[in-house]
Tab-separated table of C-alpha atoms and ligand atoms in Angstrom:
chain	number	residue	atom	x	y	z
A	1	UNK	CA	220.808	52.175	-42.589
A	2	UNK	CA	218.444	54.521	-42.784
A	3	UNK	CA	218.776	58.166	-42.843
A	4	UNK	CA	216.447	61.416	-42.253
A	5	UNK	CA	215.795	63.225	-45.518
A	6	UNK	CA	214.607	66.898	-44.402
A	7	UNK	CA	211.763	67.160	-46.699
A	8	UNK	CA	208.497	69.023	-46.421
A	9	UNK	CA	206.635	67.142	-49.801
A	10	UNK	CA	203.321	64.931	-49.516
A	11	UNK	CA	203.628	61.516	-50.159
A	12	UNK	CA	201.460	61.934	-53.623
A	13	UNK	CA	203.857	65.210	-54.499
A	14	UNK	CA	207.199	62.769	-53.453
A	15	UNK	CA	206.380	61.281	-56.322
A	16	UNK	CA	205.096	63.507	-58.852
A	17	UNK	CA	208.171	65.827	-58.497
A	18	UNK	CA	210.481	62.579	-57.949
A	19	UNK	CA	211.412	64.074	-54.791
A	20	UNK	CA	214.655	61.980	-54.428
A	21	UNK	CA	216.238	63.426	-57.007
A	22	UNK	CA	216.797	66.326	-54.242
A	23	UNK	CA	217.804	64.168	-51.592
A	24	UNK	CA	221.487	64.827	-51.160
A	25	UNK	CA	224.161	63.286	-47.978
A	26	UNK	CA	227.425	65.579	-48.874
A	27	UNK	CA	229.523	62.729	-46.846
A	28	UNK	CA	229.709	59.101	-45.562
A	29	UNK	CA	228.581	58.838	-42.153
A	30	UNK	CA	230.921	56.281	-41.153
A	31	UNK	CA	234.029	58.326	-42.401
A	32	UNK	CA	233.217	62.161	-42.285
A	33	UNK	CA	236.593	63.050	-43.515
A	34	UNK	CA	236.175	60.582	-46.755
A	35	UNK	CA	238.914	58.756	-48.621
A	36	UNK	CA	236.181	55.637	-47.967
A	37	UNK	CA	234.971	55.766	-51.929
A	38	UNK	CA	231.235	57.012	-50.729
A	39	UNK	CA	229.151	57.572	-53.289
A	40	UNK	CA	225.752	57.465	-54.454
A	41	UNK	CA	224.508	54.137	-55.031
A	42	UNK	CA	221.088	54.693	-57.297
A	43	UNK	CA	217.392	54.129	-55.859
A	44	UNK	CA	215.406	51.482	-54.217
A	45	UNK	CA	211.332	51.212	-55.198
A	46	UNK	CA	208.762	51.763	-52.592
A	47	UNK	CA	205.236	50.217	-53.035
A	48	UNK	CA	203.291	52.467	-52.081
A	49	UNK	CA	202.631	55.267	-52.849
A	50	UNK	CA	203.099	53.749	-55.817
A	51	UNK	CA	206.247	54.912	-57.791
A	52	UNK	CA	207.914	55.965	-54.861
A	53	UNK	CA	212.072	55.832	-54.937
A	54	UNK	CA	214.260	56.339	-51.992
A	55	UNK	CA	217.537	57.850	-53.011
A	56	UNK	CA	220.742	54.957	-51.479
A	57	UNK	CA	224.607	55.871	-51.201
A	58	UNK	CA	226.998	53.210	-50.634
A	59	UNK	CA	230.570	53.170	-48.259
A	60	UNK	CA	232.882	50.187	-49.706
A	61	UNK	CA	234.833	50.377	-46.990
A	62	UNK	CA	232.025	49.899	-43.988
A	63	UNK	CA	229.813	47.602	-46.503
A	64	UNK	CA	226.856	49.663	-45.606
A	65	UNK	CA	224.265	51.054	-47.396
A	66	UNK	CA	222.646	54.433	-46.393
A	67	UNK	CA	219.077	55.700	-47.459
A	68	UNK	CA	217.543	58.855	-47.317
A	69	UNK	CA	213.931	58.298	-46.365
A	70	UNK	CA	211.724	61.829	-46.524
A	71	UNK	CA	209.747	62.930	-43.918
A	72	UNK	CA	206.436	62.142	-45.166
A	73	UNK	CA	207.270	58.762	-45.708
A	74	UNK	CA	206.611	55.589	-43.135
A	75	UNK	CA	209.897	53.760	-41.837
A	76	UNK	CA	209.717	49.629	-42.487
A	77	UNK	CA	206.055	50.311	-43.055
A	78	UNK	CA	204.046	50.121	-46.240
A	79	UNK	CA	202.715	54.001	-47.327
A	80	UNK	CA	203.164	57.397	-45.834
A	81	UNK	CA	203.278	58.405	-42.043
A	82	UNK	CA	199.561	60.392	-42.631
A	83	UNK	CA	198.177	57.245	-43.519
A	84	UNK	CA	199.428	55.733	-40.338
A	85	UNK	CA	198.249	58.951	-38.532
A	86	UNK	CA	195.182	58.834	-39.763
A	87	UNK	CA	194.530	55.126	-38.682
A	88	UNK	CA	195.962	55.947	-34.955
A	89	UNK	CA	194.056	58.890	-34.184
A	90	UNK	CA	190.805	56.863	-35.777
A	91	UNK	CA	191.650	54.559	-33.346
A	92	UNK	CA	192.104	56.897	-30.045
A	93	UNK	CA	188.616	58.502	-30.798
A	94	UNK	CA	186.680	54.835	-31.673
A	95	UNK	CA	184.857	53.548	-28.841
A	96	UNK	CA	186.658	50.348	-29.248
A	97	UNK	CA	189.379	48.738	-31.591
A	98	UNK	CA	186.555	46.443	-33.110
A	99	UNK	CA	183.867	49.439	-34.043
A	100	UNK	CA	186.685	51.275	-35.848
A	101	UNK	CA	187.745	47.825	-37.625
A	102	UNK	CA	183.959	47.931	-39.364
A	103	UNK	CA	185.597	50.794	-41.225
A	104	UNK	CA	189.347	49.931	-41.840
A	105	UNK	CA	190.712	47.186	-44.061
A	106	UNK	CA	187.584	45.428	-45.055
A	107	UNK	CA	189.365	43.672	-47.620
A	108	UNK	CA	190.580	41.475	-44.633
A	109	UNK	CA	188.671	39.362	-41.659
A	110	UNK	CA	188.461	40.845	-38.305
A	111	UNK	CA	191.247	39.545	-36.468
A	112	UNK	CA	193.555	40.260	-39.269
A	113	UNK	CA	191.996	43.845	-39.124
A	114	UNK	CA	192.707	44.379	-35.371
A	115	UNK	CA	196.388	43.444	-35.894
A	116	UNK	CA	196.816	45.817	-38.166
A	117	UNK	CA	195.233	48.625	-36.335
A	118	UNK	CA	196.627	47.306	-32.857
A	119	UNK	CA	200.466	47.344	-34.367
A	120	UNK	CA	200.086	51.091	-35.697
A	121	UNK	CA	198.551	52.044	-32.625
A	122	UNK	CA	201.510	49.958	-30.284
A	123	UNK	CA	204.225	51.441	-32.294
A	124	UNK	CA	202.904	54.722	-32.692
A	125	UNK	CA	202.117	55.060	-28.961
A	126	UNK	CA	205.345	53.365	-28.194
A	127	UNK	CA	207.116	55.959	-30.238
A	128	UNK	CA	205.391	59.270	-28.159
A	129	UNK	CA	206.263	57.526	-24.832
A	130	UNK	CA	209.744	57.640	-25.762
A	131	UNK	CA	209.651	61.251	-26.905
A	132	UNK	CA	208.558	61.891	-23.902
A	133	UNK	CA	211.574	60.494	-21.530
A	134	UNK	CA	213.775	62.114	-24.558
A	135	UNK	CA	212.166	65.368	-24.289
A	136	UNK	CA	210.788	65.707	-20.841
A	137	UNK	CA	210.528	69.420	-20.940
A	138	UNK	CA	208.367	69.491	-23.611
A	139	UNK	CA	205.987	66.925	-23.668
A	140	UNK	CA	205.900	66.512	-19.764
A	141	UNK	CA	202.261	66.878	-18.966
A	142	UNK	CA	201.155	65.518	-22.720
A	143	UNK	CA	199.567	61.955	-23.029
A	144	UNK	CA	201.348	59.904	-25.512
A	145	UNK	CA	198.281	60.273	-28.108
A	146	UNK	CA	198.420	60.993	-31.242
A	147	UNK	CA	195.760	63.493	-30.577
A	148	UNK	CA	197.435	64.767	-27.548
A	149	UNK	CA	200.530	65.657	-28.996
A	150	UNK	CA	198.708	67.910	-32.138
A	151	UNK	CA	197.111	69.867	-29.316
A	152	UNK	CA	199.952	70.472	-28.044
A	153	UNK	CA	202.365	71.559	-30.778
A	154	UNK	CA	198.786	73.132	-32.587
A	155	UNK	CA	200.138	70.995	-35.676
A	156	UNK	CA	198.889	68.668	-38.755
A	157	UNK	CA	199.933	65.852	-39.075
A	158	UNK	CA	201.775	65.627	-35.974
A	159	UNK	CA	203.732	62.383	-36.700
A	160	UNK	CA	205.521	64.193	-39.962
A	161	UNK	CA	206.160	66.810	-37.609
A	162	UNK	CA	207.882	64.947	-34.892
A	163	UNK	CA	209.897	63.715	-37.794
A	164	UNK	CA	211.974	67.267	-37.281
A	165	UNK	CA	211.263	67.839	-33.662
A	166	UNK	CA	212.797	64.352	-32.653
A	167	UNK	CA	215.065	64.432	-35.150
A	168	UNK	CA	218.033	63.858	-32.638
A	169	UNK	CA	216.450	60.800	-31.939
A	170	UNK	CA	215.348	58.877	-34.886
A	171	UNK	CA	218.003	55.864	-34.464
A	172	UNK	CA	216.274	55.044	-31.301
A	173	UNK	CA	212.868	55.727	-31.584
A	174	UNK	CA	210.790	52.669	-33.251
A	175	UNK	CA	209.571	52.402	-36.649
A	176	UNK	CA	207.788	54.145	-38.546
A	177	UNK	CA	208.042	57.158	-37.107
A	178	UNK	CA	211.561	56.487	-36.072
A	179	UNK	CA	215.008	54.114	-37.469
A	180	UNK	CA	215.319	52.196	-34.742
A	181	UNK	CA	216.486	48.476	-35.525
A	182	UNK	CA	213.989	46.078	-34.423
A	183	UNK	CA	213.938	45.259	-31.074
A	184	UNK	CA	215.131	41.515	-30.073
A	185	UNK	CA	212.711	39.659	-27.831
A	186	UNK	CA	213.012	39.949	-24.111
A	187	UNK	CA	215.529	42.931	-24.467
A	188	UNK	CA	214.932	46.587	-24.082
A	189	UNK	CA	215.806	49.628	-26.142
A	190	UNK	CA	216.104	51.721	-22.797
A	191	UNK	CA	219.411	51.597	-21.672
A	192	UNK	CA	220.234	52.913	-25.076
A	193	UNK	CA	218.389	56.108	-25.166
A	194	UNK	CA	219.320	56.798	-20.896
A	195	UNK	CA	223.228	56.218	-21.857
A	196	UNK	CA	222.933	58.664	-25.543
A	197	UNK	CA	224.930	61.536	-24.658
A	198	UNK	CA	223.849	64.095	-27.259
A	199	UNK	CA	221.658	65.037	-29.691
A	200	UNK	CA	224.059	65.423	-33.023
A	201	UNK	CA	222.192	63.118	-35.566
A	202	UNK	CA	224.831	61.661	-38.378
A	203	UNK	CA	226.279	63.920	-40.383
A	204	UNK	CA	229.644	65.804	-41.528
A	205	UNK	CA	231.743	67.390	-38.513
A	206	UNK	CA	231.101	71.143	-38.132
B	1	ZN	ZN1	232.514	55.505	-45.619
């Protein structure tokens, strides 16, 4: 499971300062009150940026594995939430999907290209809509852009950013902005977010 880690580094300074050395979770989240064995449970390797770690805990007694993933950092996605950004907003100011793939991932064939724009840009997109129905007040009369959204907070990069500001929300807001788990085909996240009573993200009790 994967887990917020509060953390206002770059990417490239993550790993120079081996950012998850800092990353600490004071409790199991299954069993707040302990006697569970929690403890830490060493680091998993990211690709890229390359030498990334991710600092992991482990509860015997729920067989689960927690991992603190810092903010600048994509969810199930290869590489940093800017470089996502950076591809999404490329993509709302292109005159079409193809004219922007001339530019992006030339190592690969067109239609490969497009899929890999198109999926940023789907989850991304996906991701703001929900913020919005989460967070009506504040994002009511904002279009679920990337672009959209940084005029509106008058922040850079907005995606790291919404990191915090949805922070509530993370466990149901899709990847890799958010830690939602995958979505099965044919069945909706939406009941989920309409029943979630409140906004207390897992933790230790107060
Ligand atoms: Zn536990």
């Amino acid at each position: 499971m994967q887990l917020r880690f509060e953390c206002h580094l770059t990417g490239a300074d993550y790993v120079t300062q081996q950012g998850w050395l800092s990353a600490t979770l004071p409790c199991c989240p299954l069993h707040p009150h302990g006697d569970c064995g929690f403890a830490r449970h060493g680091t998993y390797e990211r690709v890229s940026p390359p030498g990334t770690r991710v600092a992991r805990w482990y509860c015997p007694e729920g067989h689960r594995t927690f991992s603190l993933l810092p903010d600048c950092l994509a969810a199930r996605l290869s590489g940093t939430l800017s470089e996502v950004e950076a591809v999404v907003r490329a993509a709302e100011q292109a005159p079409s999907l193809e004219a922007l793939c001339k530019h992006q991932r030339l190592d690969i064939e067109l239609p490969g290209a497009l899929r890999w724009v198109r999926r940023r840009v789907q989850d991304v997109h996906g991701a703001l809509h929900r913020i919005k129905g989460v967070l009506g007040d504040t994002f009511a009369n904002v279009a679920p852009t990337l672009t959209a959204f940084a005029d509106h907070l008058e922040v850079e990069p907005v995606l790291v950013a919404l990191r915090g500001i949805a922070a509530a929300w993370l466990d149901v807001l899709p990847k890799p902005l958010g830690f939602a788990p995958r979505r099965r085909r044919g069945r909706s996240a939406l009941p989920r977010l309409q029943h979630r009573a409140g906004p207390d993200p897992p933790g230790c009790p107060a």
